[in-house]
Coordinates of C-alpha atoms in Angstrom, one line a residue:
Chain A
M1 CA 10.6 -51.5 -5.5
D2 CA 9.0 -52.4 -8.1
K3 CA 5.8 -51.3 -6.8
K4 CA 6.8 -48.2 -6.2
Q5 CA 8.3 -47.5 -8.5
N6 CA 5.4 -48.2 -10.9
K7 CA 3.2 -46.1 -8.7
A8 CA 5.7 -43.4 -9.2
A9 CA 5.7 -44.0 -13.0
A10 CA 2.2 -44.1 -13.0
F11 CA 1.7 -41.3 -11.9
F12 CA 4.4 -39.3 -13.6
K13 CA 2.7 -40.4 -16.9
S14 CA -0.4 -40.9 -15.6
K15 CA -2.7 -40.4 -18.8
Y16 CA -4.0 -36.5 -19.0
F17 CA -4.4 -35.6 -16.1
G18 CA -1.3 -35.0 -14.5
Y19 CA -0.9 -32.5 -17.9
I20 CA -3.8 -30.4 -16.8
I21 CA -3.3 -30.4 -13.7
F22 CA 0.4 -29.3 -14.8
G23 CA -0.9 -26.7 -17.2
A24 CA -3.3 -25.1 -14.7
L25 CA -0.5 -24.5 -12.1
L26 CA 2.0 -23.2 -14.7
S27 CA -1.5 -20.8 -15.7
L28 CA -1.5 -19.1 -11.8
L29 CA 1.7 -17.5 -12.1
P30 CA 0.0 -14.5 -13.8
L31 CA -2.1 -14.6 -10.7
A32 CA 0.5 -14.4 -8.2
T33 CA 2.8 -11.7 -10.8
Q34 CA -0.7 -9.3 -10.3
A35 CA -1.2 -9.7 -6.6
G36 CA 2.3 -9.0 -6.4
V37 CA 4.1 -12.0 -4.9
L38 CA 6.3 -12.4 -8.3
K39 CA 8.1 -10.3 -11.6
T40 CA 6.0 -9.8 -14.0
S41 CA 9.3 -10.3 -15.9
M42 CA 8.3 -14.2 -14.5
I43 CA 5.8 -14.5 -17.5
G44 CA 8.1 -13.7 -20.2
I45 CA 10.5 -16.5 -18.7
V46 CA 8.8 -18.8 -18.3
G47 CA 6.3 -18.3 -21.0
G48 CA 9.7 -18.8 -22.7
T49 CA 9.9 -21.9 -21.6
I50 CA 7.0 -23.1 -22.2
I51 CA 7.8 -22.3 -26.0
Y52 CA 11.2 -24.0 -26.3
S53 CA 9.6 -26.9 -24.5
I54 CA 7.0 -27.6 -27.0
V55 CA 9.7 -26.9 -30.1
A56 CA 11.9 -29.7 -27.3
Q57 CA 9.0 -32.1 -27.6
G58 CA 9.3 -32.1 -31.7
L59 CA 13.0 -32.9 -31.6
N60 CA 12.4 -35.4 -29.1
I61 CA 10.0 -37.7 -31.7
N62 CA 12.9 -37.0 -33.7
L63 CA 16.4 -37.2 -31.8
G64 CA 15.1 -39.5 -28.9
F65 CA 12.4 -41.7 -30.5
A66 CA 13.5 -42.1 -34.4
G67 CA 16.9 -42.2 -33.5
L68 CA 17.8 -38.9 -35.9
T69 CA 19.8 -36.6 -35.7
S70 CA 18.3 -33.1 -36.6
L71 CA 20.4 -29.7 -35.9
G72 CA 18.4 -27.3 -38.0
T73 CA 15.3 -26.5 -35.4
A74 CA 16.4 -23.0 -35.6
G75 CA 15.5 -22.6 -38.7
F76 CA 12.4 -23.8 -38.7
M77 CA 11.6 -22.2 -35.8
G78 CA 12.2 -18.8 -37.7
L79 CA 10.6 -19.9 -40.8
G80 CA 7.1 -20.3 -39.1
A81 CA 7.9 -17.4 -37.1
Y82 CA 8.5 -15.2 -40.2
I83 CA 5.8 -16.7 -41.4
S84 CA 3.1 -15.7 -39.3
A85 CA 4.8 -12.5 -38.5
F86 CA 4.6 -11.6 -42.0
L87 CA 0.5 -12.8 -42.6
T88 CA -1.0 -11.1 -39.7
E89 CA 1.6 -8.4 -39.6
N90 CA 2.1 -7.2 -43.4
M91 CA -1.3 -9.1 -44.6
G92 CA -4.1 -8.8 -41.9
W93 CA -4.7 -13.1 -42.1
A94 CA -6.6 -13.7 -38.6
W95 CA -3.9 -15.3 -36.1
E96 CA -5.5 -19.1 -36.3
A97 CA -5.1 -18.8 -40.6
S98 CA -1.6 -17.8 -39.5
L99 CA -0.7 -20.6 -37.6
I100 CA -1.8 -23.1 -40.1
V101 CA -0.2 -22.1 -43.2
S102 CA 2.7 -21.8 -41.3
I103 CA 2.8 -24.7 -39.6
V104 CA 1.4 -26.0 -43.3
I105 CA 4.8 -24.6 -45.5
C106 CA 7.9 -26.0 -42.1
V107 CA 6.0 -29.7 -42.2
L108 CA 6.4 -29.7 -45.9
L109 CA 9.2 -28.2 -45.9
G110 CA 10.5 -31.0 -43.3
L111 CA 8.9 -33.8 -45.7
V112 CA 11.9 -33.1 -47.8
V113 CA 14.0 -33.2 -45.1
G114 CA 13.1 -36.7 -44.7
L115 CA 13.7 -37.8 -47.8
I116 CA 17.1 -36.7 -47.3
S117 CA 17.0 -38.4 -44.1
L118 CA 16.3 -41.7 -46.1
R119 CA 19.9 -41.3 -47.9
V120 CA 21.7 -39.3 -45.6
E121 CA 22.3 -41.2 -42.2
G122 CA 23.4 -40.2 -38.7
L123 CA 25.8 -36.9 -38.6
Y124 CA 25.5 -36.4 -41.3
L125 CA 22.2 -36.1 -41.2
G126 CA 22.7 -33.4 -38.3
I127 CA 25.2 -31.6 -40.6
I128 CA 22.9 -31.3 -43.5
T129 CA 19.8 -30.0 -41.3
L130 CA 22.1 -27.6 -40.4
C131 CA 22.6 -26.2 -43.8
I132 CA 19.4 -26.0 -44.2
A133 CA 18.8 -23.7 -41.1
E134 CA 21.9 -21.5 -42.0
I135 CA 20.7 -21.2 -45.6
F136 CA 17.5 -20.4 -43.6
R137 CA 18.9 -18.0 -41.9
K138 CA 20.7 -16.2 -44.4
T139 CA 17.6 -15.4 -46.2
F140 CA 16.0 -14.0 -42.6
E141 CA 18.9 -11.7 -43.3
E142 CA 18.4 -10.5 -47.1
L143 CA 14.5 -11.1 -48.1
D144 CA 13.4 -7.3 -46.3
P145 CA 10.6 -7.3 -46.9
I146 CA 9.0 -9.5 -45.4
T147 CA 11.6 -10.2 -42.5
G148 CA 13.2 -7.2 -41.6
G149 CA 16.6 -7.8 -42.7
Y150 CA 18.8 -7.7 -39.9
A151 CA 16.2 -5.1 -38.3
G152 CA 13.6 -7.6 -37.2
K153 CA 10.2 -8.0 -37.7
K154 CA 8.0 -7.4 -35.8
A155 CA 4.2 -9.1 -34.4
S156 CA 1.4 -8.5 -32.0
F157 CA -0.1 -10.5 -29.4
P158 CA -2.4 -13.0 -30.8
T159 CA -5.9 -11.9 -31.7
I160 CA -7.3 -15.0 -31.2
F161 CA -11.6 -16.3 -32.5
F162 CA -10.4 -15.2 -35.7
G163 CA -9.9 -11.4 -35.0
G164 CA -12.8 -11.7 -31.7
W165 CA -10.5 -11.5 -29.2
K166 CA -7.7 -9.4 -28.9
L167 CA -4.6 -10.7 -25.7
N168 CA -3.1 -9.5 -23.4
Q169 CA 1.2 -10.6 -22.1
A170 CA -1.2 -12.8 -19.8
Q171 CA -4.2 -14.2 -21.5
N172 CA -1.1 -15.2 -24.0
Y173 CA 1.3 -16.3 -22.2
V174 CA -2.4 -18.7 -20.6
L175 CA -2.7 -20.0 -23.9
L176 CA 0.7 -21.0 -24.2
A177 CA 0.1 -23.7 -21.7
I178 CA -3.0 -24.6 -22.6
I179 CA -1.6 -25.1 -26.4
M180 CA 1.6 -27.0 -24.3
V181 CA -0.8 -29.4 -22.4
I182 CA -2.2 -30.7 -26.1
M183 CA 1.1 -30.6 -27.4
M184 CA 1.5 -33.5 -24.5
I185 CA -1.3 -34.8 -24.7
L186 CA -1.5 -35.3 -28.6
T187 CA 2.8 -36.3 -27.9
Y188 CA 1.7 -38.7 -25.4
N189 CA -1.4 -40.4 -27.6
L190 CA 1.3 -40.6 -30.7
V191 CA 4.3 -42.3 -28.7
H192 CA 2.3 -44.6 -27.2
G193 CA 0.9 -45.3 -30.5
Q194 CA 1.7 -47.4 -33.3
I195 CA 3.2 -44.5 -34.6
G196 CA 5.8 -44.4 -31.6
R197 CA 6.5 -48.2 -31.6
A198 CA 7.3 -48.3 -35.4
L199 CA 9.9 -45.3 -34.5
H200 CA 10.6 -46.9 -31.4
A201 CA 11.6 -50.0 -33.5
M202 CA 13.2 -47.9 -35.6
R203 CA 15.4 -46.5 -33.5
G204 CA 17.0 -49.9 -32.3
S205 CA 17.3 -50.8 -36.4
T206 CA 16.3 -50.3 -39.2
S207 CA 16.6 -53.8 -41.1
A208 CA 15.2 -55.4 -38.3
A209 CA 11.8 -52.6 -38.7
Q210 CA 12.5 -52.9 -42.2
A211 CA 11.7 -57.1 -41.9
M212 CA 8.4 -56.9 -39.2
G213 CA 6.4 -54.7 -41.8
I214 CA 7.4 -51.0 -41.1
S215 CA 8.3 -48.8 -43.8
L216 CA 11.2 -46.5 -43.6
F217 CA 10.0 -44.4 -45.9
K218 CA 6.5 -43.2 -44.2
Y219 CA 8.1 -43.3 -40.7
R220 CA 10.9 -41.1 -41.4
L221 CA 9.0 -38.9 -43.1
M222 CA 6.6 -38.6 -40.0
A223 CA 8.8 -37.8 -37.9
F224 CA 10.6 -35.3 -39.6
A225 CA 7.0 -33.4 -40.7
L226 CA 6.4 -33.9 -37.1
S227 CA 9.3 -32.1 -35.2
T228 CA 9.2 -29.2 -38.0
G229 CA 5.5 -29.3 -37.2
Y230 CA 6.1 -28.9 -33.6
A231 CA 8.7 -26.2 -34.4
A232 CA 7.0 -24.3 -36.5
L233 CA 4.6 -23.6 -34.2
G234 CA 6.5 -22.5 -31.4
G235 CA 8.0 -20.1 -33.5
V236 CA 4.4 -18.7 -34.5
L237 CA 4.1 -18.6 -31.2
Y238 CA 7.5 -17.4 -30.0
V239 CA 7.0 -14.3 -32.7
H240 CA 3.8 -13.7 -31.0
F241 CA 4.9 -13.6 -27.5
F242 CA 7.9 -12.0 -27.2
R243 CA 6.5 -9.6 -30.0
F244 CA 9.9 -9.5 -32.2
A245 CA 11.9 -12.1 -34.7
Y246 CA 15.6 -11.1 -35.3
P247 CA 17.8 -13.3 -37.9
S248 CA 20.2 -13.6 -35.5
T249 CA 17.9 -15.5 -33.1
W250 CA 17.8 -18.7 -35.5
T251 CA 21.7 -20.1 -34.9
L252 CA 23.2 -23.3 -34.5
T253 CA 23.5 -21.7 -31.0
L254 CA 19.4 -22.6 -31.0
S255 CA 19.4 -26.0 -31.9
L256 CA 22.6 -26.5 -30.1
N257 CA 19.8 -25.4 -27.1
I258 CA 17.0 -27.4 -28.0
V259 CA 19.3 -30.2 -29.0
A260 CA 20.7 -30.1 -25.2
M261 CA 17.2 -29.6 -23.5
V262 CA 15.7 -32.8 -24.8
V263 CA 18.7 -34.8 -23.8
I264 CA 19.5 -32.9 -20.6
G265 CA 15.9 -32.9 -19.7
G266 CA 15.6 -37.2 -20.7
S267 CA 14.5 -38.1 -24.0
R268 CA 11.1 -40.6 -24.6
T269 CA 9.9 -38.6 -22.0
I270 CA 6.8 -36.0 -22.1
F271 CA 7.9 -33.7 -19.3
G272 CA 12.1 -33.9 -19.8
P273 CA 11.6 -31.7 -22.4
F274 CA 10.4 -29.2 -21.0
L275 CA 12.8 -29.6 -17.4
G276 CA 15.4 -29.3 -19.9
A277 CA 14.4 -26.2 -20.6
V278 CA 13.9 -25.5 -17.5
I279 CA 17.6 -26.3 -17.2
V280 CA 18.7 -25.1 -20.6
Y281 CA 16.7 -21.5 -20.8
S282 CA 15.3 -20.1 -17.3
L283 CA 17.7 -21.4 -14.9
Q284 CA 20.1 -18.2 -15.2
D285 CA 17.0 -15.9 -15.3
L286 CA 15.2 -17.4 -13.2
V287 CA 18.2 -18.3 -10.7
I288 CA 21.7 -17.7 -10.9
K289 CA 20.8 -13.8 -11.8
R290 CA 19.1 -13.1 -8.8
I291 CA 21.8 -14.7 -6.8
P292 CA 23.6 -11.7 -4.7
V293 CA 27.3 -10.8 -5.4
I294 CA 27.7 -13.4 -8.0
G295 CA 24.5 -12.7 -10.3
D296 CA 26.2 -9.2 -11.0
L297 CA 29.0 -10.8 -12.9
N298 CA 28.4 -10.0 -16.7
G299 CA 28.4 -14.1 -17.8
I300 CA 28.2 -15.8 -14.6
S301 CA 24.9 -17.6 -15.1
Y302 CA 26.5 -18.9 -18.7
I303 CA 29.4 -20.6 -17.1
I304 CA 26.9 -21.8 -14.6
S305 CA 24.5 -23.0 -16.7
G306 CA 26.9 -24.6 -18.8
V307 CA 28.7 -26.6 -15.7
L308 CA 25.1 -27.8 -15.1
I309 CA 25.0 -29.6 -18.8
I310 CA 28.2 -31.1 -18.5
L311 CA 27.1 -32.3 -14.7
V312 CA 24.2 -33.7 -15.8
V313 CA 25.1 -35.6 -18.8
M314 CA 28.0 -37.0 -17.2
F315 CA 26.1 -38.7 -13.8
Y316 CA 22.8 -38.8 -15.5
P317 CA 23.0 -39.9 -19.1
K318 CA 19.2 -40.8 -19.1
G319 CA 18.2 -37.0 -18.1
V320 CA 17.1 -35.5 -14.7
I321 CA 13.7 -37.0 -15.3
N322 CA 15.4 -40.4 -15.0
F323 CA 16.3 -39.3 -11.7
F324 CA 14.7 -41.1 -9.0
S325 CA 15.4 -44.1 -10.7
Q326 CA 18.7 -43.8 -11.9
I327 CA 19.8 -42.3 -8.0
K328 CA 17.5 -45.9 -6.4
E329 CA 19.0 -48.0 -9.3
K330 CA 22.6 -46.3 -7.8
A331 CA 21.5 -46.9 -4.1
G332 CA 20.4 -51.0 -5.4
K333 CA 23.4 -52.0 -6.0
S334 CA 25.5 -49.7 -3.8
K335 CA 23.8 -51.7 -0.8
A336 CA 27.8 -53.8 -1.7
A337 CA 29.7 -51.4 -1.8
A338 CA 28.4 -49.4 0.4
P339 CA 31.3 -46.4 1.6
A340 CA 32.3 -46.0 -2.0
A341 CA 28.0 -45.0 -3.3
V342 CA 27.9 -42.3 -0.4
P343 CA 29.6 -39.1 -1.6
A344 CA 27.9 -39.8 -4.9
A345 CA 24.3 -39.6 -3.4
Q346 CA 25.3 -36.6 -1.8
T347 CA 26.1 -35.0 -4.8
E348 CA 23.2 -35.9 -6.3
S349 CA 20.6 -34.6 -4.1
G350 CA 22.5 -31.3 -4.0
K351 CA 22.3 -31.4 -7.8
E352 CA 18.4 -32.3 -7.1
E353 CA 17.7 -28.8 -5.8
N354 CA 20.1 -26.6 -8.9
A355 CA 17.5 -29.0 -10.9
D356 CA 14.2 -28.0 -8.8
E357 CA 14.9 -24.7 -9.2
Chain B
M1 CA 40.6 -12.5 -66.4
A2 CA 42.6 -10.1 -62.9
T3 CA 39.3 -9.6 -60.9
F4 CA 38.5 -13.4 -61.5
F5 CA 42.6 -14.8 -60.1
Q6 CA 41.8 -11.5 -57.5
L7 CA 38.7 -13.7 -56.2
F8 CA 40.8 -17.0 -56.7
L9 CA 44.2 -15.8 -53.8
R10 CA 41.5 -14.7 -52.3
S11 CA 39.7 -17.3 -51.8
F12 CA 43.2 -19.5 -50.7
E13 CA 43.0 -17.0 -47.6
T14 CA 39.5 -17.5 -46.5
G15 CA 40.3 -21.3 -47.3
A16 CA 43.1 -21.5 -44.8
I17 CA 40.5 -19.8 -42.7
Y18 CA 38.6 -22.9 -42.9
G19 CA 40.8 -25.1 -43.1
L20 CA 42.8 -24.4 -39.7
A21 CA 38.9 -24.2 -37.9
T22 CA 38.2 -27.7 -40.3
L23 CA 41.1 -29.6 -39.4
G24 CA 40.5 -29.0 -35.7
I25 CA 37.2 -30.4 -35.7
I26 CA 38.5 -33.4 -37.7
I27 CA 41.3 -34.2 -34.9
V28 CA 39.8 -34.3 -32.5
F29 CA 36.4 -36.2 -33.8
R30 CA 38.5 -38.6 -35.5
T31 CA 40.5 -39.2 -32.3
N32 CA 38.0 -39.3 -29.2
A33 CA 34.8 -39.8 -31.7
L34 CA 33.4 -36.8 -31.2
V35 CA 32.0 -33.4 -32.4
N36 CA 33.6 -30.8 -31.2
F37 CA 30.5 -28.2 -30.9
A38 CA 32.8 -25.6 -29.0
Q39 CA 35.8 -25.6 -31.3
G40 CA 34.4 -21.7 -32.7
V41 CA 34.6 -20.4 -29.1
M42 CA 37.2 -21.7 -28.5
G43 CA 39.2 -20.3 -31.2
M44 CA 37.8 -17.9 -30.3
F45 CA 38.8 -17.3 -26.4
G46 CA 43.1 -18.4 -27.9
A47 CA 42.7 -15.1 -30.4
Y48 CA 41.0 -12.6 -27.6
V49 CA 44.0 -14.4 -25.9
I50 CA 46.0 -13.1 -28.8
T51 CA 43.8 -9.7 -29.4
F52 CA 44.5 -8.7 -25.6
A53 CA 48.1 -9.1 -25.1
Y54 CA 48.1 -7.5 -28.4
S55 CA 45.9 -4.1 -27.3
K56 CA 48.6 -3.8 -24.4
G57 CA 51.6 -3.5 -26.1
V58 CA 53.2 -6.9 -26.8
P59 CA 54.3 -7.3 -30.3
I60 CA 52.5 -9.3 -33.0
V61 CA 54.1 -12.2 -32.8
A62 CA 54.9 -12.3 -29.2
A63 CA 51.2 -12.3 -28.7
I64 CA 50.3 -14.9 -31.0
L65 CA 53.0 -17.6 -29.5
I66 CA 51.2 -16.4 -26.1
G67 CA 47.4 -17.2 -27.9
V68 CA 49.1 -20.4 -28.5
V69 CA 50.8 -21.1 -25.2
A70 CA 47.6 -20.7 -23.9
A71 CA 45.9 -22.9 -26.1
I72 CA 47.6 -25.5 -25.3
A73 CA 46.6 -25.0 -22.0
L74 CA 43.1 -24.7 -22.1
G75 CA 42.8 -27.6 -24.7
F76 CA 45.0 -29.9 -21.6
V77 CA 42.1 -28.7 -19.3
V78 CA 39.5 -29.5 -21.5
D79 CA 41.1 -33.2 -21.9
F80 CA 42.1 -33.9 -18.7
C81 CA 39.3 -31.9 -16.3
I82 CA 36.2 -33.3 -19.0
I83 CA 36.7 -35.3 -21.6
R84 CA 39.0 -37.7 -20.1
R85 CA 36.0 -38.6 -17.6
T86 CA 32.8 -39.2 -20.3
K87 CA 33.5 -42.6 -21.6
K88 CA 31.3 -44.1 -20.6
V89 CA 28.7 -41.2 -22.0
S90 CA 27.2 -41.8 -25.6
G91 CA 28.0 -40.2 -28.5
A92 CA 25.1 -38.1 -28.2
G93 CA 25.4 -37.3 -24.7
K94 CA 30.2 -35.7 -26.0
E95 CA 29.0 -33.7 -28.6
I96 CA 26.2 -32.1 -25.5
I97 CA 29.2 -32.0 -22.8
T98 CA 31.0 -29.9 -25.9
L99 CA 28.0 -27.0 -25.8
G100 CA 27.8 -27.3 -22.4
L101 CA 31.7 -25.7 -22.4
M102 CA 30.7 -23.7 -25.5
M103 CA 28.4 -22.0 -22.5
V104 CA 30.9 -22.1 -20.0
I105 CA 34.1 -20.4 -22.5
L106 CA 30.8 -17.7 -23.5
G107 CA 30.9 -17.1 -20.0
L108 CA 34.7 -16.8 -19.5
V109 CA 36.0 -14.5 -21.8
P110 CA 33.4 -11.5 -21.1
I111 CA 34.6 -11.8 -16.9
I112 CA 38.5 -12.0 -18.5
F113 CA 38.2 -9.7 -20.8
G114 CA 35.1 -7.2 -20.7
V115 CA 32.5 -7.0 -22.6
E116 CA 34.4 -3.8 -24.8
P117 CA 35.3 -5.5 -28.9
L118 CA 39.3 -5.9 -29.6
K119 CA 40.6 -4.6 -32.3
L120 CA 43.9 -7.1 -33.6
G121 CA 46.6 -6.0 -36.6
K122 CA 47.8 -7.6 -39.4
V123 CA 51.2 -9.4 -38.7
I124 CA 52.3 -7.4 -41.4
A125 CA 50.8 -4.2 -41.3
D126 CA 50.5 -2.5 -44.8
G127 CA 52.4 -3.2 -48.2
S128 CA 50.9 -5.2 -51.3
F129 CA 51.7 -6.0 -54.8
T130 CA 50.6 -7.2 -57.7
V131 CA 50.3 -9.9 -60.1
F132 CA 49.0 -11.0 -62.7
G133 CA 46.4 -7.9 -62.7
A134 CA 45.4 -9.4 -58.7
N135 CA 46.4 -6.9 -55.9
I136 CA 47.2 -8.8 -52.7
S137 CA 48.9 -7.6 -49.4
Y138 CA 51.9 -9.0 -47.5
N139 CA 49.8 -9.9 -45.2
S140 CA 47.3 -12.0 -47.4
V141 CA 50.0 -14.1 -49.0
L142 CA 51.5 -14.7 -45.6
N143 CA 47.9 -16.1 -44.2
I144 CA 47.8 -18.3 -47.0
F145 CA 51.4 -19.3 -47.1
F146 CA 50.6 -19.9 -43.2
G147 CA 47.4 -21.8 -43.6
I148 CA 49.2 -24.1 -45.9
G149 CA 52.0 -24.9 -44.4
I150 CA 50.5 -25.7 -40.8
T151 CA 47.7 -28.1 -42.6
V152 CA 50.7 -29.7 -44.5
L153 CA 53.2 -29.8 -41.3
L154 CA 50.3 -31.7 -39.7
F155 CA 49.5 -33.8 -42.4
F156 CA 53.4 -35.1 -42.3
L157 CA 53.3 -35.6 -38.9
I158 CA 50.7 -37.7 -38.9
Q159 CA 52.0 -39.8 -42.0
K160 CA 54.9 -40.0 -40.8
S161 CA 56.2 -39.7 -37.2
K162 CA 55.6 -41.7 -35.0
L163 CA 53.5 -39.4 -32.7
G164 CA 51.7 -39.8 -36.1
L165 CA 51.4 -43.6 -36.6
A166 CA 49.4 -43.0 -32.5
I167 CA 46.6 -40.6 -33.8
R168 CA 45.5 -43.2 -37.4
S169 CA 45.7 -46.1 -34.7
T170 CA 43.9 -44.7 -32.4
A171 CA 41.1 -43.1 -35.0
S172 CA 41.0 -46.5 -36.6
N173 CA 40.2 -48.0 -33.3
E174 CA 40.6 -46.9 -30.0
K175 CA 40.6 -49.9 -27.5
T176 CA 42.3 -52.4 -30.2
A177 CA 44.9 -49.3 -29.8
K178 CA 44.8 -49.2 -26.4
L179 CA 45.2 -52.9 -26.3
M180 CA 48.6 -52.9 -28.2
G181 CA 50.3 -50.4 -25.6
V182 CA 49.6 -47.0 -27.9
P183 CA 49.1 -44.2 -25.1
T184 CA 45.8 -42.8 -26.6
A185 CA 45.1 -40.7 -23.2
L186 CA 48.8 -39.0 -25.0
V187 CA 46.9 -39.1 -27.8
T188 CA 43.7 -37.4 -26.9
L189 CA 45.8 -34.8 -25.0
F190 CA 47.6 -33.8 -28.3
A191 CA 44.2 -33.6 -30.4
W192 CA 42.8 -31.3 -27.8
A193 CA 45.6 -29.2 -28.3
V194 CA 46.1 -29.1 -31.4
A195 CA 42.8 -28.8 -32.1
V196 CA 42.3 -25.4 -30.1
V197 CA 45.6 -24.3 -31.3
L198 CA 44.5 -24.1 -35.1
G199 CA 41.0 -22.6 -34.2
S200 CA 43.0 -20.2 -32.2
L201 CA 45.4 -19.0 -35.2
S202 CA 42.4 -19.1 -37.8
G203 CA 40.5 -16.6 -35.5
A204 CA 43.4 -14.4 -35.2
M205 CA 43.6 -15.0 -38.9
V206 CA 39.9 -13.3 -39.4
A207 CA 40.6 -10.6 -36.6
P208 CA 42.4 -8.4 -38.3
A209 CA 39.5 -7.7 -40.7
T210 CA 36.7 -7.4 -38.0
S211 CA 36.2 -6.5 -34.4
V212 CA 36.8 -9.4 -32.2
S213 CA 34.3 -10.4 -29.9
I214 CA 32.2 -12.7 -28.9
N215 CA 30.8 -14.1 -32.0
L216 CA 34.2 -14.1 -33.9
M217 CA 34.1 -17.4 -35.3
D218 CA 30.3 -18.5 -35.5
S219 CA 30.3 -18.1 -39.1
V220 CA 33.2 -19.7 -39.3
Q221 CA 32.7 -22.8 -37.7
V222 CA 29.3 -22.9 -39.6
C223 CA 31.6 -24.1 -42.4
A224 CA 34.0 -25.7 -41.1
F225 CA 31.5 -28.6 -40.0
I226 CA 29.9 -28.2 -43.6
A227 CA 33.3 -29.1 -45.2
C228 CA 33.0 -31.8 -42.7
V229 CA 30.2 -33.5 -44.0
L230 CA 31.7 -32.3 -47.8
G231 CA 34.7 -34.2 -47.2
G232 CA 33.4 -37.0 -45.5
F233 CA 34.9 -37.4 -41.7
Q234 CA 36.6 -40.9 -42.4
T235 CA 39.7 -39.1 -43.9
F236 CA 42.3 -36.5 -42.2
Y237 CA 42.4 -34.9 -46.0
G238 CA 38.8 -34.8 -47.5
P239 CA 37.0 -32.2 -44.9
V240 CA 40.7 -29.4 -45.5
I241 CA 40.0 -30.3 -49.4
A242 CA 37.0 -29.3 -49.2
A243 CA 37.4 -26.1 -46.7
Y244 CA 39.7 -25.0 -50.4
I245 CA 36.5 -25.7 -52.4
I246 CA 34.1 -23.8 -49.7
A247 CA 35.5 -21.1 -49.8
I248 CA 36.2 -20.9 -54.0
A249 CA 32.7 -22.3 -54.5
N250 CA 31.8 -18.9 -52.1
N251 CA 33.3 -16.6 -53.0
M252 CA 32.9 -16.9 -57.1
L253 CA 29.5 -17.4 -56.4
S254 CA 29.1 -14.1 -54.2
Y255 CA 30.8 -12.2 -56.9
Y256 CA 29.9 -13.6 -60.7
V257 CA 26.0 -15.2 -59.5
S258 CA 24.9 -12.9 -57.0
S259 CA 25.9 -11.8 -53.6
V260 CA 22.4 -12.1 -52.3
W261 CA 21.8 -15.8 -52.7
G262 CA 25.5 -16.7 -53.4
T263 CA 25.7 -18.8 -50.3
Q264 CA 22.4 -20.3 -50.2
I265 CA 23.0 -21.7 -54.3
L266 CA 26.4 -23.4 -52.5
Y267 CA 25.3 -24.7 -49.4
I268 CA 22.2 -25.9 -51.9
I269 CA 24.0 -27.9 -54.2
I270 CA 26.6 -29.1 -51.5
M271 CA 22.8 -30.5 -50.3
V272 CA 22.3 -32.1 -53.4
F273 CA 25.8 -33.5 -53.6
I274 CA 25.6 -35.2 -50.4
V275 CA 21.8 -36.7 -51.1
F276 CA 24.1 -39.0 -53.7
K277 CA 26.7 -39.5 -52.7
P278 CA 26.6 -39.6 -48.8
V279 CA 29.4 -40.4 -46.5
G280 CA 31.6 -37.3 -48.4
M281 CA 33.6 -36.7 -51.5
F282 CA 37.2 -38.7 -50.3
G283 CA 34.3 -41.6 -47.6
K284 CA 34.2 -44.4 -47.8
R285 CA 30.9 -46.1 -47.8
T286 CA 30.9 -48.6 -44.3
I287 CA 28.7 -51.6 -44.5
K288 CA 26.5 -51.9 -41.6
K289 CA 26.7 -55.4 -39.8
V290 CA 22.0 -56.3 -39.0

């Protein structure tokens, strides 16, 4: 069993090849819609999933690896989105330049949050970050000339290569997939290197980590800077993909949804946040709304997603990504007490189908 | 001076709303060791029940009673069906469960009550009087005294009654309390019911000023969370006092400093305060064992 597990793990984590294949498969979607196999609206839904998976990946570094709570992700995502929209639309900057500026500003603010995290911990830190996100959101509402206030801010599809190539929606979607793969590879390298080990140690015990010479100051700031950087990147991609940003998007609910993506998908994994984003964000649009009769009821998709989230956390606290290893674990245990485990295994396989859809 | 006094009284009405919502969060946090992110939508659900009954011609006081019964039922269902079965789930996991709960309620409300925003009337429809040059409606006075009254009643219950003793011992250490024969399951059941009732009442106070929609309690919930941090999670009274402070400071800053930036300034002040006193106003630092 060990060998198999290693093999499966090696396949899922197998360096960059797996990620690139995954990104290439996702990039095939526009071809499928052009051929008429899938609806064009799929591009919007899957594109949104990719964007949220990038943001969730950033939070994963913070929440999963470093063990630092943050409920301010939405605020930083919104900040990145508005800065980029303002720079490209009002100032006529190139998309790449606006991307870099947005990320740099958000990372600098993330460093400030990192400083706060040295003093404030756990729940208090979570709500302080919520406080910061609320400050941003109120500012988005009030700062009309830059953010467009309640009416929202318009943006257009990015023109890459410094104004050389104006993308359409399908090309923008492929760009998202490429960026996601790059971020996956970067994250993989990051968490398997020195920084990742330092973050792991810090999560386990700050005192032990410090005793081994890990600077809390350096790595906490780094964790927050990274996660806000990912959030800003997600925000920039969001505003240029959906071409609109409203202040009502960047609320506590969005931050909580991103936390849910990390926990449900499986924290401390590379594919986990993507799976989480699929379950939390796109499952309603992709599957539930298409079921006849039930799908037409207003609000039913919310209920099913909510129930699914509750069930996943109750029965698979390690996340959907660890599904198979957990089933095997249970199956191994159940050889001793076989009858009790049978119904459990059945519900597991039932839920697996849902999760994969 | 009259304006100041008027603002002050208004703040107490807002404070009553925040205070009840905060108390709902803190009572669940202390007994279940989880932050209930669904507190806002639970209150919204209760407010919807009240408003729905009211729109069908039920007198307002009876409608509120119906709302309270529905809130208690919701609290029981949540504790019985979900929270009780998550003993093995980690803290963060439980909070995600309340997030799932939030989505379920957000989906249920339009199915049960329709998508049109509803309108709730005041308990005392009209009439106002003047004190020290400040004009205040009878309904606001009712809200102020109701908010303070409920809070005092609950504190009295927690401090003096046998149930309160059970709550306090569960809050201090659930395992030990259970070993000592405290019916902790009953305590958490009670806590959830009380939390939903408090949320619903605070929802019913907010509702007349706006229309009842899905977003009714969003801003109240954020304020309640911040009040929990400002007051410190370790006591029952700290967050409630902090809720009143936030309400007063917010109104004053919005009026005297800037109506646009008042709230942001207040949040920044709170953040700075927390950085210097990381456990809140009334919290005690717990010493971590290495």
